[in-house]
Coordinates of C-alpha atoms in Angstrom, one line a residue:
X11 CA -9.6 256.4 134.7
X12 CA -10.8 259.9 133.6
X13 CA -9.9 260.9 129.5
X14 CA -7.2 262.9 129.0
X15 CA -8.1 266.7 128.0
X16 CA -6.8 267.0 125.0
X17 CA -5.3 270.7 124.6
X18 CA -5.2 273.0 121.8
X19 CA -1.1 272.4 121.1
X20 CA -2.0 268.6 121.3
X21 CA -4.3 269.2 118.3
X22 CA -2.1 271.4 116.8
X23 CA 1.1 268.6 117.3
X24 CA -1.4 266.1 116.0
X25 CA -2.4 267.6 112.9
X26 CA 1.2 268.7 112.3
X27 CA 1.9 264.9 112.0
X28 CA -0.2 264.1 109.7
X29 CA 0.4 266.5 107.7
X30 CA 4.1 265.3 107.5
X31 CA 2.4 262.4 106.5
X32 CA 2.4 260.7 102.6
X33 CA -0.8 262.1 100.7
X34 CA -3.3 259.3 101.1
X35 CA -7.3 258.7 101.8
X36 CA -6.2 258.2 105.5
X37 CA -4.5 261.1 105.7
X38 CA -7.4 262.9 104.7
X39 CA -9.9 261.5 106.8
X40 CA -8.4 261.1 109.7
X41 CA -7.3 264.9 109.7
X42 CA -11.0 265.6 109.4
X43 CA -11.8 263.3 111.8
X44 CA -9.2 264.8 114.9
X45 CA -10.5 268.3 113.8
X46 CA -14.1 267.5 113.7
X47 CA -13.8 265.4 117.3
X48 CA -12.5 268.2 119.2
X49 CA -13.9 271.7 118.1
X50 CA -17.4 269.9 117.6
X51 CA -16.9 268.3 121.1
X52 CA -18.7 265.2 119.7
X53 CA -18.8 261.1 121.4
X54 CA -17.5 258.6 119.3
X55 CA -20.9 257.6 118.5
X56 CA -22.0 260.9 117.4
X57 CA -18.8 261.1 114.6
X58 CA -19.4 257.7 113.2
X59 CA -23.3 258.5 113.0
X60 CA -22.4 262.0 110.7
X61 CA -24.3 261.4 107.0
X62 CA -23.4 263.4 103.8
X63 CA -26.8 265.3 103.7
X64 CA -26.7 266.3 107.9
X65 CA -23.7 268.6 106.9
X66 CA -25.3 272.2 105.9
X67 CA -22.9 274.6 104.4
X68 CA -22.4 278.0 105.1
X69 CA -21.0 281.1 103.8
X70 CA -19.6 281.4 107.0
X71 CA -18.9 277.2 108.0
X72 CA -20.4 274.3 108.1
X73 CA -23.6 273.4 110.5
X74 CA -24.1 269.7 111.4
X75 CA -27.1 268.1 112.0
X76 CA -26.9 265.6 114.4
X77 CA -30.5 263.4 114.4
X78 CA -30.7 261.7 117.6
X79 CA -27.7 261.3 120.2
X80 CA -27.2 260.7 123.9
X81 CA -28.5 263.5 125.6
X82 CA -31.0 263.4 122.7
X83 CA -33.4 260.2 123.2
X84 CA -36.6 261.8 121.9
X85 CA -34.6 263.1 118.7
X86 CA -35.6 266.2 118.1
X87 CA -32.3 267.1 116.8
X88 CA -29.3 269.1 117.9
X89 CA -26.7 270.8 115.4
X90 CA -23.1 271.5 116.1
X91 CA -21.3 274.7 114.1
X92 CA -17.9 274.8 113.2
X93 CA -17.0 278.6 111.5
X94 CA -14.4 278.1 109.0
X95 CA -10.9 279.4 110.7
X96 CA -7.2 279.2 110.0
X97 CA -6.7 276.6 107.4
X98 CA -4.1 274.6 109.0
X99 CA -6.6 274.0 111.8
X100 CA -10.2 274.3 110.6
X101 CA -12.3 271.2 110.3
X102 CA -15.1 272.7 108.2
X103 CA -12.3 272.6 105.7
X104 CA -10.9 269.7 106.2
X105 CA -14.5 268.3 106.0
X106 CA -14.9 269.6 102.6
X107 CA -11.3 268.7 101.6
X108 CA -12.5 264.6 103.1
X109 CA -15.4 264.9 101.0
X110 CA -13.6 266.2 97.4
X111 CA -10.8 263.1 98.2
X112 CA -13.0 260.6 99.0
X113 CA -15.6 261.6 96.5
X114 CA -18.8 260.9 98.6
X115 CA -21.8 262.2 97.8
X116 CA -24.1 260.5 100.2
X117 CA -24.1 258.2 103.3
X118 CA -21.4 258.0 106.2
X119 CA -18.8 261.2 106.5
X120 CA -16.0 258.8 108.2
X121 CA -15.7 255.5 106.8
X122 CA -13.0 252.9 107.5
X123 CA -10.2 252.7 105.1
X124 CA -8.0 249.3 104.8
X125 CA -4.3 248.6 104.1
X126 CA -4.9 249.2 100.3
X127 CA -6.3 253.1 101.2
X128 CA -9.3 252.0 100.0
X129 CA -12.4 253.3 101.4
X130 CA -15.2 251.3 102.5
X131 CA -19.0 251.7 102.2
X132 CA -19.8 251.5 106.1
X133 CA -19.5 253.7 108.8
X134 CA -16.3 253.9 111.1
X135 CA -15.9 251.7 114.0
X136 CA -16.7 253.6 117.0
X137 CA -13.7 251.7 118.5
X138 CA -11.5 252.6 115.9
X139 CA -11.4 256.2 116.9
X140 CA -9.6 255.4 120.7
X141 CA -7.0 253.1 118.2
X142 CA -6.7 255.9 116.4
X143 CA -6.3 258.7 118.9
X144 CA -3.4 256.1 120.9
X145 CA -1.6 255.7 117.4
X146 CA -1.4 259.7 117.2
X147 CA -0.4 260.2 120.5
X148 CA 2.4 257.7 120.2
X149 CA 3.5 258.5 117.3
X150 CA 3.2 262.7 119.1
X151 CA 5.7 260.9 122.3
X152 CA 2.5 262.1 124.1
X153 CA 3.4 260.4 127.7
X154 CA -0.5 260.3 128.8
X155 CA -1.1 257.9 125.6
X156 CA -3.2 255.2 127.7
X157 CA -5.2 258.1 129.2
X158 CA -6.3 259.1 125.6
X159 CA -10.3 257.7 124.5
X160 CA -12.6 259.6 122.0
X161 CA -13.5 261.4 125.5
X162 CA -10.1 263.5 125.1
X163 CA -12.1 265.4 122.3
X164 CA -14.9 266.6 124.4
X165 CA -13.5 267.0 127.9
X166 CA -10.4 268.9 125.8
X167 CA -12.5 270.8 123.9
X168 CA -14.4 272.2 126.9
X169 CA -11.0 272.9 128.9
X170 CA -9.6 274.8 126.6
X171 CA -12.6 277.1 126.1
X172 CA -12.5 277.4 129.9
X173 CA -9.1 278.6 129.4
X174 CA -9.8 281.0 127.0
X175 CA -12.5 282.5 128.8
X176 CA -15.7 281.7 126.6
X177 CA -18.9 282.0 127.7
X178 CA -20.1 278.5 129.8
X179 CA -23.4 278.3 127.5
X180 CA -21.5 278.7 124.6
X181 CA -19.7 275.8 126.0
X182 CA -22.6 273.9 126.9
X183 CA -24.5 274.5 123.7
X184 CA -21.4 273.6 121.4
X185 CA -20.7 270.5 123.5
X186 CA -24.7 269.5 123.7
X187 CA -24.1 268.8 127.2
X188 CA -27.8 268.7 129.4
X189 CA -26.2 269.4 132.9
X190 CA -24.9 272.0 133.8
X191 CA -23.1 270.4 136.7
X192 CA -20.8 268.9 133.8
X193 CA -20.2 271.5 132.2
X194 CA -19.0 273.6 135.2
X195 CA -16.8 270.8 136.2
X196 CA -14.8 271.4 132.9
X197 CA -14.7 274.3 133.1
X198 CA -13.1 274.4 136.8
X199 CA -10.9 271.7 135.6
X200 CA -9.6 274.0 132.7
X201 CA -9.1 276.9 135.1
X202 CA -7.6 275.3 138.1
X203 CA -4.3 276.8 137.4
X204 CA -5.1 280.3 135.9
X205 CA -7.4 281.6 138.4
X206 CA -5.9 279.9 141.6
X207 CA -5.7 281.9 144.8
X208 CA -1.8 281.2 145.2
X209 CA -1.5 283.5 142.2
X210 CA -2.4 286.6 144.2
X211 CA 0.2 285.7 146.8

């Protein structure tokens, strides 16, 4: 079963949730986290392998160095941007608001958190961030809630660019994707209904 794409007004629902939600460390993080997933289109893998010092900062956002990852077996490196935007919505800044909370200086960015809010030393569970993504959507009344997988971020992100008409290597490039064949596939996906033939009819 394919991910579900993950829209921009699923974000935006998300996000409004936890907002709603009691100030706490999880709050924080995962806010960051949902943020972070979709508009650096990153795997699950990828988040959970973030480090303190592989976030550069930026007058204008925050660049992320990412060492090694799938499509990146020799690891020579690939870095993902994210240009600091509306507040309510911008992961740089929810990033930077994580990292003031939490008060880490140094080692993983997402780290899990347990029933006291008390964070721990380790990186995140890759696992944990499909348990968290089904949470959200269930607690959104999202009805495609077993469709949803860290996946949701990527293909979502990608979609939703298609939609909005941005350039397919600027899709590629932010999404570290090596085929092209991929890429395109999102990008029909995200355009199926906006440039259809029945619409000149």
């Amino acid at each position: 079963r394919k991910a579900k794409a993950l829209r921009l007004e699923h974000i935006a629902t998300m996000v409004s949730h936890l907002r709603q939600l009691p100030s706490s460390n999880k709050q924080c993080r995962d806010l960051a986290l949902v943020l972070t997933g979709f508009f650096g289109a990153f795997r699950r893998s990828e988040l959970v392998s973030i480090q303190v010092q592989d976030l550069l900062w930026e007058p204008e956002g925050l660049v992320i160095r990412m060492p090694r990852s799938k499509t990146d077996q020799s690891a020579f490196g690939q870095t993902r941007a994210l240009p600091f935007g509306a507040r309510e919505v911008c992961a740089a800044k929810a990033i930077k608001d994580w990292l003031e909370v939490a008060q880490i200086n140094a080692g993983p960015l997402f780290r899990p958190i347990n029933r006291w809010d008390q964070i721990k030393d380790k990186p995140l569970n890759p696992g944990s961030i499909n348990e968290l993504l089904k949470t959200l959507g269930t607690s959104c009344r999202f009805d495609f809630v077993p469709e949803l997988s860290s996946h949701s971020f990527r293909r979502g992100l990608a979609t939703s660019a298609a939609r909005e008409r941005v350039d397919f290597e600027l899709i590629k490039k932010q999404g570290g994707w090596k085929s092209d064949a991929t890429v395109w596939g999102y990008i029909d996906e995200g355009k199926q209904l906006t440039c259809n033939a029945n619409l000149i009819l």
